[in-house]
Amino acid sequence: MTLKSSLLFTKSLIFPKTEKNSSARRSIFGALLCIGLSIIPLICVLCVTNGMIEGMTERLIGLSTGHIQAFVAHDIDKTRNYQNFFEFANEMKEQDGIISAFPEVDVNAIGTAGDYRTGVQIRGINPDVFTQNKAFSSLLEIVEGESLDIIGNEAIIGKKMAELLNLHPGDTFRVITTRYVKDNLVPKLTPFKVKAVVSSGYQEMDALWTFIPIESAFASLSLSNANFTIMMETPDAFSPNLTYTKKCLQSDYGEVANFYSWQQVHQSEFENFASTKVMLILIMILIVLVASINICSAIIMLVMERKKEIAILKSIGASPFGITLSFLLTGLTCGTGGVILGLVFGLLLSVNANELVSIIEKIINNIAKIGYFIKGTPLNEVSQIHLMDPAYYIQTIPLEIPFAQIFLICALTILLSLIVSIIPSVKAGREKPLDILRKV
């Protein structure tokens, strides 16, 4: 039996000319559909989780620590005033592998306005960071206000803090820090005026941020419990040279500062991201595995329906290998068709993920409003339901298509389809024509 003959028999198995009401044929196309439906969520999970992790990583690195973060010691000449601190940061900038360095003073405090209070993280920064730092200029969105140029007692606050304290640009709030006076711990109140309200789109990270000029931090706040840090950027946050650059800095300035890469500072967050992604992908792969078993069942039914044809072909000289190959190609075609179907629709859904989430949110909120209306609840008291709550997720999913991972998943699915077809295909090739024809 030639390869051409096997291919022609394969075509007749998938697209028969006479048997329109074939249960086996319906099973073949049902298995193809199952493969496609199982691939769609797997593609979506890969794209969405990669995009979410990429977006969170970009914000954690760019807005929080930089590629390398230096923790400078207290009570030394370099942190005695902001001029010395600036000079030390500029000295870091001159080191090999460092392209920018931004000094920062961090103080944990209590923010209060009216009858409301909340914990805040005061970040004393050079206002130039909002224009000179690529992450700050691209990832921080101005929710209220017009400018991020702060001076004196002006402050830029996070969106969540603004909601908690009911603050808007032009309002004044107070920051409560502590200081020692004659060995007694006493509170210190410092007023600030809101210049703008910003958001990074990831509330868990920026909820408590309050940006003030670094000069004001040195002049107005109690810095006994402050962290003096320098956020440094390199050409590539994922470069293998990052560790070498950090070691060089530690070797040169280890007496006055400790240096950490972003992987070290955010190790727990990234382990959590990675484990969540692995679990989701594992679940999706199990679904694909179950769907692939349908191919095996469909091939078995096809063999049972086509026994007469198998007997006739073998009686005129068809080889067992040729028959086996035909059924293997049928299973392979079924798996490949399912992968193509799932790949097309999976990518379409992934590319339009933000629009789909918005549509689903509107539908859910409208259904919820109808339910509350029936119960008699005033609609103005009903809060909006957000599927992408910024307290847990990034509000807008960045598009990230992992082509290498998708190709690997598709190739493995096709291979799996071929593997599950082996046993029924081999049995088909071993069928004895005389035994089959006696039963006809």
Coordinates of C-alpha atoms in Angstrom, one line a residue:
M1 CA 0.0 0.0 0.0
T2 CA 1.6 3.2 -1.1
L3 CA 1.6 6.5 0.8
K4 CA -0.7 8.0 -1.8
S5 CA -3.2 5.2 -1.1
S6 CA -3.0 5.7 2.6
L7 CA -3.6 9.4 2.1
L8 CA -6.6 8.7 -0.1
F9 CA -8.0 6.3 2.5
T10 CA -7.5 8.9 5.2
K11 CA -9.4 11.5 3.2
S12 CA -12.3 9.0 2.8
L13 CA -12.3 8.4 6.5
I14 CA -12.6 12.0 7.3
F15 CA -14.8 13.1 4.4
P16 CA -16.8 10.0 3.2
K17 CA -18.8 10.5 0.0
T18 CA -21.6 8.1 0.8
E19 CA -22.1 7.6 4.5
K20 CA -23.7 10.9 5.5
N21 CA -25.1 9.6 8.9
S22 CA -21.8 8.4 10.4
S23 CA -21.5 8.3 14.2
A24 CA -17.8 7.9 13.9
R25 CA -17.5 10.9 11.7
R26 CA -19.5 13.0 14.1
S27 CA -17.2 11.7 16.9
I28 CA -14.1 12.8 14.9
F29 CA -15.4 16.3 14.4
G30 CA -16.6 16.4 18.0
A31 CA -13.1 15.4 19.2
L32 CA -11.7 18.2 16.9
L33 CA -14.1 20.7 18.5
C34 CA -13.1 19.5 22.1
I35 CA -9.4 20.0 21.3
G36 CA -10.2 23.5 20.0
L37 CA -12.3 24.4 23.0
S38 CA -9.6 23.2 25.4
I39 CA -6.8 25.1 23.5
I40 CA -8.8 28.5 23.6
P41 CA -8.6 29.0 27.4
L42 CA -5.0 27.7 27.5
I43 CA -4.0 30.4 25.0
C44 CA -5.9 33.0 26.9
V45 CA -4.3 32.0 30.2
L46 CA -0.9 32.1 28.7
C47 CA -1.4 35.6 27.1
V48 CA -3.3 37.2 30.0
T49 CA -1.0 35.8 32.8
N50 CA 2.1 36.8 30.9
G51 CA 0.7 40.3 30.3
M52 CA -0.4 40.7 33.9
I53 CA 2.9 39.5 35.3
E54 CA 4.8 41.7 32.8
G55 CA 2.7 44.7 33.8
M56 CA 3.1 44.1 37.5
T57 CA 6.8 43.4 37.1
E58 CA 7.3 46.6 35.1
R59 CA 5.6 48.6 37.8
L60 CA 7.4 47.0 40.7
I61 CA 10.8 47.6 39.1
G62 CA 10.2 51.0 37.5
L63 CA 8.2 52.7 40.3
S64 CA 9.4 51.0 43.5
T65 CA 13.0 49.8 43.5
G66 CA 14.6 50.4 40.1
H67 CA 17.0 47.8 38.7
I68 CA 19.3 48.1 41.7
Q69 CA 18.3 49.7 45.0
A70 CA 20.8 51.1 47.5
F71 CA 20.0 51.4 51.2
V72 CA 22.2 54.1 52.6
A73 CA 23.1 54.2 56.3
H74 CA 21.7 56.8 58.8
D75 CA 23.7 59.4 60.6
I76 CA 26.5 59.7 58.1
D77 CA 27.7 62.7 56.2
K78 CA 26.1 61.5 52.9
T79 CA 22.6 61.6 54.4
R80 CA 23.0 64.6 56.7
N81 CA 21.3 66.9 54.2
Y82 CA 19.7 66.6 50.8
Q83 CA 22.6 68.3 49.0
N84 CA 25.0 65.6 50.2
F85 CA 22.5 62.9 49.4
F86 CA 22.1 64.3 45.8
E87 CA 25.9 64.3 45.4
F88 CA 26.1 60.7 46.5
A89 CA 23.4 59.7 44.1
N90 CA 25.2 61.5 41.3
E91 CA 28.4 59.6 42.3
M92 CA 26.4 56.4 41.8
K93 CA 25.3 57.5 38.4
E94 CA 29.0 57.7 37.3
Q95 CA 29.6 54.0 38.0
D96 CA 29.9 51.5 35.1
G97 CA 26.6 50.0 34.2
I98 CA 24.4 52.7 35.8
I99 CA 22.5 55.0 33.5
S100 CA 20.5 56.9 36.2
A101 CA 20.2 57.3 39.9
F102 CA 17.4 58.9 41.9
P103 CA 17.7 59.6 45.6
E104 CA 14.7 59.0 47.8
V105 CA 13.7 59.3 51.5
D106 CA 11.0 56.9 52.7
V107 CA 9.0 57.5 55.9
N108 CA 6.0 55.5 57.2
A109 CA 3.5 57.8 58.7
I110 CA -0.2 58.5 59.3
G111 CA -2.2 60.7 57.0
T112 CA -5.2 62.6 58.3
A113 CA -7.8 64.8 56.8
G114 CA -11.0 65.8 58.6
D115 CA -12.2 62.7 60.5
Y116 CA -10.4 60.3 58.3
R117 CA -7.0 58.6 58.9
T118 CA -4.9 56.1 57.0
G119 CA -1.4 54.8 56.9
V120 CA 0.8 56.4 54.3
Q121 CA 4.3 55.9 52.8
I122 CA 5.9 59.3 52.4
R123 CA 8.4 59.3 49.4
G124 CA 10.7 62.3 49.4
I125 CA 11.9 62.4 45.8
N126 CA 13.4 64.8 43.3
P127 CA 10.4 66.1 41.2
D128 CA 12.5 65.6 38.1
V129 CA 11.9 61.8 38.5
F130 CA 8.5 62.3 36.9
T131 CA 10.0 63.4 33.6
Q132 CA 13.5 61.9 33.6
N133 CA 12.5 58.4 34.7
K134 CA 10.8 56.5 31.9
A135 CA 8.7 54.3 34.2
F136 CA 7.4 57.3 36.2
S137 CA 6.5 59.2 33.1
S138 CA 4.7 56.4 31.3
L139 CA 3.1 54.3 34.1
L140 CA 1.8 57.0 36.5
E141 CA -1.5 58.3 35.3
I142 CA -2.8 61.7 36.5
V143 CA -6.3 61.0 37.9
E144 CA -6.9 64.6 39.2
G145 CA -4.8 67.7 38.8
E146 CA -2.7 69.0 35.9
S147 CA 0.9 69.0 36.9
L148 CA 3.4 66.8 38.8
D149 CA 5.8 69.6 39.4
I150 CA 5.8 69.9 43.2
I151 CA 7.6 72.4 45.4
G152 CA 7.5 73.3 49.1
N153 CA 4.7 71.7 51.0
E154 CA 2.9 70.3 47.9
A155 CA 2.3 66.6 47.6
I156 CA 1.2 64.0 45.0
I157 CA -1.0 61.3 46.5
G158 CA -2.2 57.9 45.3
K159 CA -5.8 57.4 44.1
K160 CA -6.7 55.0 46.9
M161 CA -5.4 57.4 49.6
A162 CA -7.4 60.2 48.0
E163 CA -10.6 58.1 48.2
L164 CA -10.0 57.1 51.8
L165 CA -9.3 60.7 53.0
N166 CA -11.7 62.4 50.5
L167 CA -8.9 64.6 49.1
H168 CA -8.7 66.5 45.8
P169 CA -6.2 68.9 44.3
G170 CA -6.0 72.0 46.5
D171 CA -7.0 70.2 49.7
T172 CA -4.7 70.1 52.7
F173 CA -4.0 67.0 54.8
R174 CA -1.6 66.4 57.6
V175 CA 1.1 63.8 58.1
I176 CA 1.8 62.5 61.6
T177 CA 5.3 61.3 62.2
T178 CA 7.2 60.7 65.5
R179 CA 10.3 62.2 67.0
Y180 CA 12.2 62.0 70.3
V181 CA 12.2 65.1 72.6
K182 CA 14.3 64.5 75.7
D183 CA 13.9 60.7 75.4
N184 CA 10.1 61.0 75.0
L185 CA 8.4 59.9 71.8
V186 CA 6.1 62.7 70.7
P187 CA 4.1 63.1 67.5
K188 CA 4.9 65.7 64.8
L189 CA 2.2 67.1 62.4
T190 CA 3.2 68.4 59.0
P191 CA 0.7 69.9 56.7
F192 CA 0.8 69.3 52.9
K193 CA -1.3 70.5 50.0
V194 CA -2.5 68.1 47.3
K195 CA -1.1 69.0 43.9
A196 CA -2.3 65.9 42.0
V197 CA -3.8 62.5 42.4
V198 CA -2.1 59.6 40.5
S199 CA -2.5 55.9 39.9
S200 CA -0.2 53.2 38.4
G201 CA -3.3 51.0 37.7
Y202 CA -2.1 48.5 40.4
Q203 CA -3.6 49.7 43.7
E204 CA -1.9 47.2 45.9
M205 CA 1.4 48.9 45.2
D206 CA 0.6 52.6 45.0
A207 CA -2.4 52.8 47.4
L208 CA -0.4 54.6 50.2
W209 CA 2.2 56.5 48.2
T210 CA 2.6 60.2 48.9
F211 CA 5.3 62.0 46.9
I212 CA 6.8 65.2 48.3
P213 CA 10.0 67.1 47.4
I214 CA 13.0 65.6 49.0
E215 CA 14.0 69.0 50.3
S216 CA 10.7 69.1 52.3
A217 CA 11.3 65.6 53.7
F218 CA 14.7 66.7 55.1
A219 CA 13.3 70.1 56.3
S220 CA 9.9 69.1 57.7
L221 CA 9.7 65.4 58.7
S222 CA 11.2 63.4 61.5
L223 CA 13.8 61.2 59.7
S224 CA 14.8 59.0 62.7
N225 CA 13.0 56.0 61.2
A226 CA 13.4 56.9 57.5
N227 CA 15.0 54.8 54.8
F228 CA 17.5 56.6 52.6
T229 CA 17.5 54.8 49.3
I230 CA 18.9 55.4 45.8
M231 CA 16.9 53.9 42.9
M232 CA 19.3 53.0 40.1
E233 CA 18.7 52.0 36.5
T234 CA 20.8 49.9 34.2
P235 CA 20.5 49.3 30.4
D236 CA 18.6 46.0 31.0
A237 CA 16.9 44.9 34.2
F238 CA 17.1 41.2 33.0
S239 CA 20.7 41.3 32.0
P240 CA 23.1 38.7 33.5
N241 CA 25.5 41.6 34.2
L242 CA 23.1 43.1 36.8
T243 CA 24.5 40.9 39.5
Y244 CA 28.1 41.9 38.5
T245 CA 27.2 45.6 38.6
K246 CA 25.6 45.1 42.1
K247 CA 28.7 43.3 43.4
C248 CA 30.9 46.1 42.1
L249 CA 28.8 48.7 43.9
Q250 CA 28.8 46.7 47.1
S251 CA 32.6 46.4 46.9
D252 CA 33.1 50.1 46.4
Y253 CA 30.5 51.5 48.7
G254 CA 29.7 48.6 51.1
E255 CA 30.8 50.6 54.1
V256 CA 28.0 53.2 53.7
A257 CA 25.3 51.3 51.8
N258 CA 23.8 47.9 51.0
F259 CA 22.8 47.1 47.4
Y260 CA 20.0 44.8 46.3
S261 CA 18.8 43.8 42.8
W262 CA 15.1 44.0 42.1
Q263 CA 14.9 40.2 42.1
Q264 CA 16.1 40.2 45.8
V265 CA 13.7 42.9 46.9
H266 CA 10.6 41.4 45.2
Q267 CA 11.5 37.7 45.5
S268 CA 8.3 36.8 47.3
E269 CA 6.0 38.6 44.8
F270 CA 7.6 36.9 41.8
E271 CA 7.5 33.5 43.4
N272 CA 3.8 34.0 43.9
F273 CA 3.4 35.1 40.3
A274 CA 5.3 32.1 39.0
S275 CA 3.5 29.5 41.1
T276 CA 0.0 31.0 40.2
K277 CA 0.9 30.8 36.5
V278 CA 2.2 27.3 36.7
M279 CA -1.0 26.1 38.5
L280 CA -3.3 27.7 35.9
I281 CA -1.3 26.2 33.0
L282 CA -1.3 22.8 34.7
I283 CA -5.1 22.8 35.0
M284 CA -5.4 23.9 31.3
I285 CA -3.1 21.1 30.2
L286 CA -5.1 18.5 32.1
I287 CA -8.2 19.8 30.2
V288 CA -6.3 19.4 26.9
L289 CA -5.3 15.8 27.9
V290 CA -8.9 14.9 28.6
A291 CA -10.0 16.4 25.3
S292 CA -7.3 14.4 23.5
I293 CA -8.7 11.1 24.8
N294 CA -11.8 11.8 22.7
I295 CA -9.7 11.3 19.7
C296 CA -8.9 7.8 20.8
S297 CA -12.6 7.1 21.3
A298 CA -13.4 8.5 17.9
I299 CA -10.7 6.4 16.1
I300 CA -12.1 3.3 17.8
M301 CA -15.6 4.0 16.6
L302 CA -14.2 4.8 13.1
V303 CA -12.4 1.4 13.0
M304 CA -15.5 -0.4 14.0
E305 CA -17.6 1.4 11.3
R306 CA -14.9 0.8 8.6
K307 CA -14.1 -2.8 9.3
K308 CA -15.6 -3.9 6.0
E309 CA -13.5 -1.4 4.0
I310 CA -10.4 -2.5 5.9
A311 CA -11.1 -6.2 5.0
I312 CA -11.6 -5.3 1.4
L313 CA -8.4 -3.2 1.2
K314 CA -6.4 -5.9 2.9
S315 CA -7.8 -8.6 0.7
I316 CA -6.5 -6.7 -2.4
G317 CA -3.1 -6.2 -1.0
A318 CA -3.2 -3.3 1.5
S319 CA -0.5 -3.7 4.1
P320 CA -1.1 -3.5 7.9
F321 CA 1.2 -0.5 8.1
G322 CA -0.7 1.4 5.3
I323 CA -4.0 0.9 7.2
T324 CA -2.4 1.9 10.5
L325 CA -0.9 5.0 8.9
S326 CA -4.3 6.0 7.5
F327 CA -5.9 6.0 11.0
L328 CA -2.9 7.7 12.5
L329 CA -3.1 10.5 10.0
T330 CA -6.8 10.8 10.8
G331 CA -6.1 11.3 14.5
L332 CA -3.2 13.7 13.6
T333 CA -5.5 15.7 11.3
C334 CA -8.2 15.8 14.0
G335 CA -5.6 17.2 16.6
T336 CA -4.1 19.7 14.1
G337 CA -7.6 21.0 13.1
G338 CA -8.5 21.4 16.8
V339 CA -5.2 23.3 17.5
I340 CA -5.7 25.6 14.5
L341 CA -9.3 26.3 15.7
G342 CA -8.3 26.9 19.3
L343 CA -5.2 29.0 18.2
V344 CA -7.3 31.4 16.0
F345 CA -10.1 32.0 18.6
G346 CA -7.7 32.0 21.5
L347 CA -5.5 34.7 20.0
L348 CA -8.6 36.7 19.0
L349 CA -10.0 36.6 22.6
S350 CA -6.5 37.4 24.1
V351 CA -6.0 40.4 21.8
N352 CA -9.4 41.8 22.7
A353 CA -9.3 40.8 26.4
N354 CA -9.7 44.4 27.8
E355 CA -12.8 45.0 25.6
L356 CA -14.3 41.7 26.6
V357 CA -13.7 42.3 30.3
S358 CA -15.4 45.7 29.9
I359 CA -18.4 44.2 28.1
I360 CA -18.8 41.5 30.7
E361 CA -18.5 44.1 33.5
K362 CA -21.4 46.1 31.9
I363 CA -23.6 43.0 31.6
I364 CA -22.9 41.9 35.2
N365 CA -23.6 45.4 36.5
N366 CA -26.8 45.7 34.6
I367 CA -28.0 42.4 35.9
A368 CA -27.0 43.4 39.4
K369 CA -29.0 46.7 39.1
I370 CA -32.1 44.8 38.0
G371 CA -31.7 42.5 41.0
Y372 CA -31.3 45.4 43.4
F373 CA -34.2 47.2 41.8
I374 CA -36.4 44.2 42.3
K375 CA -35.3 44.1 46.0
G376 CA -36.1 47.8 46.3
T377 CA -32.5 48.9 46.9
P378 CA -31.9 52.5 45.7
L379 CA -29.6 52.3 42.7
N380 CA -27.5 55.2 43.9
E381 CA -26.4 53.0 46.8
V382 CA -25.2 50.2 44.5
S383 CA -21.5 50.1 44.0
Q384 CA -20.0 49.1 40.6
I385 CA -18.6 45.6 40.2
H386 CA -15.1 45.6 38.7
L387 CA -13.7 42.3 37.4
M388 CA -10.2 43.8 37.2
D389 CA -10.2 45.4 40.7
P390 CA -7.0 47.5 40.9
A391 CA -6.7 46.3 44.5
Y392 CA -5.7 42.9 43.2
Y393 CA -5.0 43.2 39.4
I394 CA -3.8 45.7 36.9
Q395 CA -6.9 47.6 35.5
T396 CA -5.7 47.3 31.9
I397 CA -4.2 44.0 30.8
P398 CA -1.0 44.6 28.8
L399 CA -0.9 42.5 25.6
E400 CA 1.9 39.9 25.8
I401 CA 1.7 37.0 23.3
P402 CA 4.3 34.3 24.3
F403 CA 4.9 32.9 20.8
A404 CA 7.5 30.3 21.9
Q405 CA 5.2 28.9 24.6
I406 CA 2.2 28.9 22.4
F407 CA 4.2 27.0 19.7
L408 CA 5.3 24.5 22.3
I409 CA 1.8 23.9 23.6
C410 CA 0.4 23.5 20.0
A411 CA 3.2 21.1 19.1
L412 CA 2.7 19.0 22.2
T413 CA -1.1 18.9 21.7
I414 CA -0.6 17.6 18.1
L415 CA 1.9 15.0 19.3
L416 CA -0.5 14.0 22.1
S417 CA -3.2 13.5 19.4
L418 CA -0.9 11.3 17.5
I419 CA 0.0 9.2 20.6
V420 CA -3.6 8.5 21.7
S421 CA -4.3 7.4 18.1
I422 CA -1.6 4.7 18.1
I423 CA -3.4 1.9 19.9
P424 CA -6.7 1.9 17.9
S425 CA -4.7 2.5 14.6
V426 CA -2.4 -0.5 15.2
K427 CA -5.4 -2.7 16.0
A428 CA -7.0 -1.5 12.7
G429 CA -3.9 -2.6 10.9
R430 CA -3.9 -6.0 12.5
E431 CA -7.5 -6.8 11.6
K432 CA -7.9 -10.1 9.7
P433 CA -10.0 -9.7 6.6
L434 CA -11.3 -13.3 6.6
D435 CA -12.7 -13.0 10.2
I436 CA -14.3 -9.7 9.2
L437 CA -15.9 -11.0 6.0
R438 CA -17.3 -14.1 7.7
K439 CA -19.2 -11.8 10.1
V440 CA -20.6 -9.7 7.3

